[in-house]
Amino acid sequence: MKRPSMTVGLAIAVVAALTFGTSGVFIKPVLEAGWSPAAAVTVRALVGGIVLAPFAIASLRGSWAALWRARWRITLMALIGVAGTQLAYFAAIQRIPVGTAVLIEYLSPLLLVVFVCVRSRALPKAVVLVGSVLALVGIVLVVSPGGAAALDPIGLVLALAAMVGCAIYYVVAAQPSDGLPPVALAGFGLLLGGVLLGIIGATGLVPFTATFGEVGFFGGVAPWWVPLAFVGVVSTAIAYATSITASEILGSRIASFAGQLEVVAATVFAWLLLGETLSIAQLIGGALIVAGIVFVRLEKTASGQVDAALEPFEPVGLPAPGVPAGSARLVE
């Protein structure tokens, strides 16, 4: 079977970024109504997993052996891609500004570049270095973390943990499928991750509160389940399935750079739906992120090969995971 082209992979990655980017504007009203981040993420993951479950089962076509072979990949996706990264991020934003936490988490593509350099003992090509710098400057402009006050060291460590978790997510998502369809990895990973988050919340390790009345919703009111249902279906089920599909096509490095478009998408949605200001600096930052992706894509085109330094965590053939609207993802 012919492998999809890089152009198709990038198109799917854009869909993933757009759908992930909607989470902020829809989850924000729920959090403002009294939901704790852990409770909102748990419901989101479970709804997304339940929505994808029929498609995941159908995609296996009775090949349960493929599911068993991928048990560790699914477990890593659930533990790190769904539960661990999100919990680390939300714990971080309780101690440091959201913009700072998002900026640190979105350094994950640069972490992958550094990892490749260390493992291969070779410097990346000039286009990758240029793309990395452009993307980094773009994220700083889009997120615009403010304030020069001293930062909580524990919050910084948690943000760094989220960054590592985000990088691992892309590596796990980019693994060779070995017969496991992307929708199956997304569906079963979300279900397992949601269950794990629920258990963690039940133990009291993280705040776990929820309210079940009406919430403020784009100038009006709506039942609490309306924004959560949207996030569960669009920002989670569709987002994870397309993100994993794109990662299997593009590889972890390009997919992680393309994932930075989520920062731009979240900011634009906040501008369109919440009326939050979109500054000239943010527009420039979005353009720089796109330029950075183009440069990294050029290196892939020139080499025609995947990152050997990431094998076996690179496809032969991406989350998560969030941030309040106007800053970036609310739940990655």
CSV table of C-alpha atoms in Angstrom, one decimal:
chain,number,residue,atom,x,y,z
A,1,MET,CA,0.0,0.0,0.0
A,2,LYS,CA,1.4,3.4,-1.0
A,3,ARG,CA,2.3,5.6,1.9
A,4,PRO,CA,0.5,9.0,2.0
A,5,SER,CA,2.5,11.9,0.9
A,6,MET,CA,4.1,14.5,3.2
A,7,THR,CA,1.6,17.1,1.8
A,8,VAL,CA,-1.3,14.9,2.9
A,9,GLY,CA,0.4,14.4,6.3
A,10,LEU,CA,0.8,18.2,6.8
A,11,ALA,CA,-2.9,18.8,5.8
A,12,ILE,CA,-4.0,16.3,8.4
A,13,ALA,CA,-1.6,17.9,10.9
A,14,VAL,CA,-3.3,21.3,10.3
A,15,VAL,CA,-6.7,19.7,11.0
A,16,ALA,CA,-5.3,18.3,14.2
A,17,ALA,CA,-4.0,21.7,15.2
A,18,LEU,CA,-7.3,23.5,14.4
A,19,THR,CA,-9.3,21.0,16.4
A,20,PHE,CA,-6.9,20.9,19.3
A,21,GLY,CA,-7.0,24.7,19.2
A,22,THR,CA,-10.7,24.9,19.9
A,23,SER,CA,-10.3,23.4,23.4
A,24,GLY,CA,-9.4,26.6,25.1
A,25,VAL,CA,-12.5,28.7,24.2
A,26,PHE,CA,-14.9,25.8,25.0
A,27,ILE,CA,-13.3,24.6,28.2
A,28,LYS,CA,-12.7,28.1,29.7
A,29,PRO,CA,-16.4,28.5,30.6
A,30,VAL,CA,-16.4,25.2,32.4
A,31,LEU,CA,-13.4,26.0,34.5
A,32,GLU,CA,-14.8,29.4,35.3
A,33,ALA,CA,-18.0,27.6,36.5
A,34,GLY,CA,-16.0,25.7,39.2
A,35,TRP,CA,-14.6,22.6,37.4
A,36,SER,CA,-11.1,21.7,38.3
A,37,PRO,CA,-8.7,21.1,35.4
A,38,ALA,CA,-8.3,17.4,36.4
A,39,ALA,CA,-12.0,16.8,36.4
A,40,ALA,CA,-12.5,18.6,33.0
A,41,VAL,CA,-9.6,16.6,31.4
A,42,THR,CA,-10.9,13.3,32.7
A,43,VAL,CA,-14.4,13.9,31.2
A,44,ARG,CA,-12.8,15.1,28.0
A,45,ALA,CA,-10.6,12.0,27.7
A,46,LEU,CA,-13.4,9.6,28.5
A,47,VAL,CA,-15.9,11.3,26.1
A,48,GLY,CA,-13.2,11.3,23.3
A,49,GLY,CA,-12.4,7.6,24.0
A,50,ILE,CA,-16.1,6.6,24.0
A,51,VAL,CA,-16.7,8.4,20.7
A,52,LEU,CA,-13.8,6.8,19.0
A,53,ALA,CA,-14.4,3.3,20.5
A,54,PRO,CA,-16.8,2.0,17.8
A,55,PHE,CA,-14.4,3.3,15.1
A,56,ALA,CA,-11.4,1.9,16.8
A,57,ILE,CA,-13.0,-1.6,17.1
A,58,ALA,CA,-14.2,-1.5,13.5
A,59,SER,CA,-10.8,-0.5,12.3
A,60,LEU,CA,-9.2,-3.6,13.9
A,61,ARG,CA,-11.4,-5.8,11.7
A,62,GLY,CA,-11.1,-8.6,14.3
A,63,SER,CA,-7.3,-8.3,14.4
A,64,TRP,CA,-7.1,-8.2,18.2
A,65,ALA,CA,-3.6,-9.5,18.0
A,66,ALA,CA,-2.5,-6.1,16.7
A,67,LEU,CA,-4.0,-4.5,19.8
A,68,TRP,CA,-2.1,-6.9,22.0
A,69,ARG,CA,1.2,-6.2,20.1
A,70,ALA,CA,0.7,-2.5,20.7
A,71,ARG,CA,-0.2,-2.8,24.4
A,72,TRP,CA,2.9,-0.9,25.5
A,73,ARG,CA,2.4,1.8,22.9
A,74,ILE,CA,-1.2,2.3,24.0
A,75,THR,CA,-0.1,2.3,27.7
A,76,LEU,CA,2.5,4.9,27.0
A,77,MET,CA,0.0,7.0,25.1
A,78,ALA,CA,-2.4,6.8,28.0
A,79,LEU,CA,0.1,7.4,30.8
A,80,ILE,CA,2.1,10.1,29.1
A,81,GLY,CA,0.2,11.5,26.1
A,82,VAL,CA,-3.2,11.7,27.8
A,83,ALA,CA,-2.7,11.7,31.6
A,84,GLY,CA,0.9,12.6,32.5
A,85,THR,CA,1.5,15.6,30.3
A,86,GLN,CA,-1.9,17.2,31.0
A,87,LEU,CA,-1.5,16.7,34.8
A,88,ALA,CA,2.0,18.2,34.8
A,89,TYR,CA,0.8,21.1,32.7
A,90,PHE,CA,-2.2,21.9,34.9
A,91,ALA,CA,-0.1,21.5,38.1
A,92,ALA,CA,2.4,24.0,36.5
A,93,ILE,CA,-0.1,26.7,35.7
A,94,GLN,CA,-1.2,26.7,39.4
A,95,ARG,CA,2.3,28.0,40.2
A,96,ILE,CA,3.5,29.9,37.2
A,97,PRO,CA,1.8,32.1,34.6
A,98,VAL,CA,0.0,30.2,31.8
A,99,GLY,CA,2.0,31.9,29.1
A,100,THR,CA,5.3,30.8,30.6
A,101,ALA,CA,4.1,27.2,31.1
A,102,VAL,CA,2.8,27.0,27.5
A,103,LEU,CA,6.1,28.5,26.2
A,104,ILE,CA,8.1,25.8,28.0
A,105,GLU,CA,5.8,23.0,26.9
A,106,TYR,CA,6.0,24.0,23.3
A,107,LEU,CA,9.8,23.7,23.4
A,108,SER,CA,9.2,20.0,22.8
A,109,PRO,CA,10.1,20.1,19.1
A,110,LEU,CA,13.4,21.6,20.0
A,111,LEU,CA,13.9,18.9,22.6
A,112,LEU,CA,13.5,16.3,19.8
A,113,VAL,CA,16.1,18.1,17.7
A,114,VAL,CA,18.6,18.2,20.6
A,115,PHE,CA,17.9,14.5,21.3
A,116,VAL,CA,18.6,13.6,17.7
A,117,CYS,CA,21.9,15.6,17.8
A,118,VAL,CA,23.0,13.9,21.0
A,119,ARG,CA,22.1,10.4,19.8
A,120,SER,CA,23.5,10.8,16.3
A,121,ARG,CA,26.5,12.9,17.4
A,122,ALA,CA,25.9,15.2,14.5
A,123,LEU,CA,24.6,18.7,14.3
A,124,PRO,CA,21.3,19.2,12.5
A,125,LYS,CA,21.3,20.8,9.1
A,126,ALA,CA,21.2,24.6,8.8
A,127,VAL,CA,17.5,24.6,7.7
A,128,VAL,CA,16.5,22.7,10.9
A,129,LEU,CA,18.4,25.2,13.1
A,130,VAL,CA,16.9,28.1,11.3
A,131,GLY,CA,13.4,26.6,11.5
A,132,SER,CA,13.9,25.9,15.2
A,133,VAL,CA,14.9,29.5,15.9
A,134,LEU,CA,12.0,30.9,13.9
A,135,ALA,CA,9.5,28.6,15.6
A,136,LEU,CA,10.8,29.5,19.0
A,137,VAL,CA,10.6,33.3,18.4
A,138,GLY,CA,7.1,32.8,16.9
A,139,ILE,CA,5.9,31.0,20.0
A,140,VAL,CA,7.3,33.7,22.3
A,141,LEU,CA,5.4,36.4,20.2
A,142,VAL,CA,2.1,34.4,20.1
A,143,VAL,CA,2.1,33.4,23.8
A,144,SER,CA,3.5,36.7,25.0
A,145,PRO,CA,4.3,35.5,28.5
A,146,GLY,CA,4.3,38.6,30.7
A,147,GLY,CA,5.9,39.7,33.9
A,148,ALA,CA,9.5,39.4,35.1
A,149,ALA,CA,8.7,38.3,38.6
A,150,ALA,CA,10.5,35.4,40.1
A,151,LEU,CA,9.0,32.1,39.1
A,152,ASP,CA,8.2,29.2,41.4
A,153,PRO,CA,10.9,26.6,40.8
A,154,ILE,CA,8.5,23.7,41.3
A,155,GLY,CA,6.2,25.2,38.7
A,156,LEU,CA,9.1,25.4,36.3
A,157,VAL,CA,10.0,21.8,36.9
A,158,LEU,CA,6.4,20.7,36.3
A,159,ALA,CA,6.4,22.7,33.0
A,160,LEU,CA,9.6,21.0,31.9
A,161,ALA,CA,8.0,17.7,32.7
A,162,ALA,CA,5.0,18.6,30.5
A,163,MET,CA,7.5,19.5,27.7
A,164,VAL,CA,9.2,16.1,28.0
A,165,GLY,CA,5.8,14.4,28.0
A,166,CYS,CA,4.7,16.3,24.9
A,167,ALA,CA,7.9,15.3,23.1
A,168,ILE,CA,7.4,11.6,24.1
A,169,TYR,CA,3.8,11.8,22.9
A,170,TYR,CA,4.9,12.7,19.4
A,171,VAL,CA,7.6,9.9,19.4
A,172,VAL,CA,5.0,7.3,20.6
A,173,ALA,CA,2.5,8.5,18.0
A,174,ALA,CA,5.0,8.3,15.2
A,175,GLN,CA,5.9,4.6,16.0
A,176,PRO,CA,5.4,2.1,13.1
A,177,SER,CA,1.7,1.1,13.3
A,178,ASP,CA,2.4,-2.7,13.1
A,179,GLY,CA,-1.2,-3.2,12.1
A,180,LEU,CA,-2.7,-0.9,14.7
A,181,PRO,CA,-4.8,1.9,13.0
A,182,PRO,CA,-4.3,5.4,14.3
A,183,VAL,CA,-7.9,5.7,15.4
A,184,ALA,CA,-7.4,2.6,17.6
A,185,LEU,CA,-4.4,4.0,19.3
A,186,ALA,CA,-6.2,7.3,19.9
A,187,GLY,CA,-9.4,5.6,21.1
A,188,PHE,CA,-8.0,3.0,23.5
A,189,GLY,CA,-5.3,5.5,24.7
A,190,LEU,CA,-7.9,8.0,25.6
A,191,LEU,CA,-10.1,5.5,27.3
A,192,LEU,CA,-7.2,4.1,29.4
A,193,GLY,CA,-5.9,7.6,30.1
A,194,GLY,CA,-9.4,8.8,31.2
A,195,VAL,CA,-9.7,5.9,33.6
A,196,LEU,CA,-6.3,6.6,35.0
A,197,LEU,CA,-7.1,10.3,35.5
A,198,GLY,CA,-10.3,9.4,37.2
A,199,ILE,CA,-8.5,7.1,39.6
A,200,ILE,CA,-5.9,9.8,40.3
A,201,GLY,CA,-8.7,12.3,41.0
A,202,ALA,CA,-10.5,9.8,43.3
A,203,THR,CA,-7.4,9.4,45.4
A,204,GLY,CA,-7.3,13.1,46.1
A,205,LEU,CA,-3.8,13.6,44.7
A,206,VAL,CA,-5.0,16.5,42.6
A,207,PRO,CA,-8.1,18.8,43.0
A,208,PHE,CA,-11.1,17.1,41.5
A,209,THR,CA,-14.3,19.2,41.6
A,210,ALA,CA,-17.2,19.6,39.2
A,211,THR,CA,-20.5,21.6,39.0
A,212,PHE,CA,-23.6,20.6,37.1
A,213,GLY,CA,-25.5,23.8,36.4
A,214,GLU,CA,-25.5,26.3,33.6
A,215,VAL,CA,-22.3,27.9,32.4
A,216,GLY,CA,-21.6,31.2,30.7
A,217,PHE,CA,-21.2,30.5,27.0
A,218,PHE,CA,-20.2,33.1,24.4
A,219,GLY,CA,-22.4,35.9,26.0
A,220,GLY,CA,-25.2,33.5,27.0
A,221,VAL,CA,-25.7,30.4,29.1
A,222,ALA,CA,-25.7,26.7,28.3
A,223,PRO,CA,-25.9,23.4,30.2
A,224,TRP,CA,-22.5,22.3,31.6
A,225,TRP,CA,-22.3,19.3,29.2
A,226,VAL,CA,-22.5,21.3,26.0
A,227,PRO,CA,-19.0,22.7,26.0
A,228,LEU,CA,-17.6,19.4,27.4
A,229,ALA,CA,-19.4,17.4,24.6
A,230,PHE,CA,-17.8,19.7,22.0
A,231,VAL,CA,-14.4,19.4,23.5
A,232,GLY,CA,-14.8,15.6,23.9
A,233,VAL,CA,-15.8,15.1,20.2
A,234,VAL,CA,-14.0,17.8,18.3
A,235,SER,CA,-11.0,18.9,20.5
A,236,THR,CA,-10.2,15.3,21.7
A,237,ALA,CA,-11.6,12.5,19.5
A,238,ILE,CA,-11.0,14.1,16.1
A,239,ALA,CA,-7.9,16.0,17.3
A,240,TYR,CA,-6.1,12.9,18.7
A,241,ALA,CA,-7.0,10.7,15.8
A,242,THR,CA,-5.8,13.2,13.2
A,243,SER,CA,-2.7,14.1,15.2
A,244,ILE,CA,-1.6,10.5,15.5
A,245,THR,CA,-2.3,9.9,11.8
A,246,ALA,CA,-0.2,12.9,10.9
A,247,SER,CA,2.6,11.7,13.1
A,248,GLU,CA,2.8,8.3,11.5
A,249,ILE,CA,3.1,10.0,8.1
A,250,LEU,CA,5.4,12.9,9.0
A,251,GLY,CA,7.5,11.5,11.8
A,252,SER,CA,7.9,12.9,15.3
A,253,ARG,CA,10.0,15.9,14.5
A,254,ILE,CA,8.0,17.5,11.7
A,255,ALA,CA,4.7,16.5,13.4
A,256,SER,CA,5.8,18.3,16.6
A,257,PHE,CA,6.7,21.4,14.7
A,258,ALA,CA,3.4,21.3,12.9
A,259,GLY,CA,1.7,20.9,16.2
A,260,GLN,CA,2.9,24.4,17.2
A,261,LEU,CA,0.1,25.7,14.8
A,262,GLU,CA,-2.2,24.8,17.7
A,263,VAL,CA,-0.9,27.9,19.6
A,264,VAL,CA,-1.9,30.1,16.6
A,265,ALA,CA,-5.2,28.3,16.2
A,266,ALA,CA,-6.1,28.8,19.9
A,267,THR,CA,-5.3,32.5,19.8
A,268,VAL,CA,-7.3,33.0,16.6
A,269,PHE,CA,-10.3,31.2,18.0
A,270,ALA,CA,-10.1,33.3,21.2
A,271,TRP,CA,-10.1,36.4,19.0
A,272,LEU,CA,-13.1,35.3,16.9
A,273,LEU,CA,-15.3,33.7,19.6
A,274,LEU,CA,-14.2,35.6,22.8
A,275,GLY,CA,-13.3,38.9,21.3
A,276,GLU,CA,-9.8,38.7,22.8
A,277,THR,CA,-7.3,41.1,21.2
A,278,LEU,CA,-5.0,39.7,18.4
A,279,SER,CA,-1.9,41.9,18.4
A,280,ILE,CA,0.4,42.6,15.5
A,281,ALA,CA,3.2,40.7,17.4
A,282,GLN,CA,1.0,37.6,17.6
A,283,LEU,CA,0.3,37.8,13.9
A,284,ILE,CA,4.0,38.0,13.2
A,285,GLY,CA,4.6,35.1,15.6
A,286,GLY,CA,2.1,32.9,13.8
A,287,ALA,CA,3.9,33.7,10.5
A,288,LEU,CA,7.2,32.8,12.0
A,289,ILE,CA,5.9,29.4,13.3
A,290,VAL,CA,4.7,28.6,9.8
A,291,ALA,CA,8.0,29.7,8.4
A,292,GLY,CA,9.8,27.4,10.9
A,293,ILE,CA,7.7,24.4,9.9
A,294,VAL,CA,8.5,25.1,6.2
A,295,PHE,CA,12.3,25.1,7.0
A,296,VAL,CA,12.1,21.9,8.9
A,297,ARG,CA,10.0,20.4,6.1
A,298,LEU,CA,12.7,21.4,3.6
A,299,GLU,CA,15.3,19.3,5.4
A,300,LYS,CA,13.0,16.3,5.3
A,301,THR,CA,12.4,16.8,1.6
A,302,ALA,CA,16.1,17.1,1.0
A,303,SER,CA,17.1,14.0,2.9
A,304,GLY,CA,14.1,11.9,2.0
A,305,GLN,CA,14.7,9.9,5.2
A,306,VAL,CA,13.3,9.8,8.7
A,307,ASP,CA,15.5,10.6,11.7
A,308,ALA,CA,17.7,7.6,12.2
A,309,ALA,CA,18.6,8.8,15.7
A,310,LEU,CA,15.0,8.3,16.8
A,311,GLU,CA,14.7,4.7,15.6
A,312,PRO,CA,12.9,2.6,16.7
A,313,PHE,CA,10.7,5.4,17.7
A,314,GLU,CA,10.2,6.8,14.2
A,315,PRO,CA,7.8,5.6,11.5
A,316,VAL,CA,8.8,3.4,8.6
A,317,GLY,CA,6.0,4.7,6.8
A,318,LEU,CA,1.7,12.6,15.7
A,319,PRO,CA,-2.0,15.5,22.1
A,320,ALA,CA,-2.7,17.3,25.0
A,321,PRO,CA,-2.3,17.9,25.0
A,322,GLY,CA,-4.3,22.5,27.1
A,323,VAL,CA,-4.3,26.2,27.6
A,324,PRO,CA,-6.8,29.0,28.3
A,325,ALA,CA,-8.1,30.7,25.3
A,326,GLY,CA,-5.8,33.4,24.0
A,327,SER,CA,-2.7,31.7,25.2
A,328,ALA,CA,-2.7,28.3,23.5
A,329,ARG,CA,-4.1,24.8,24.4
A,330,LEU,CA,-6.2,24.4,27.5
A,331,VAL,CA,-6.0,20.7,27.4
A,332,GLU,CA,-3.5,19.1,25.2
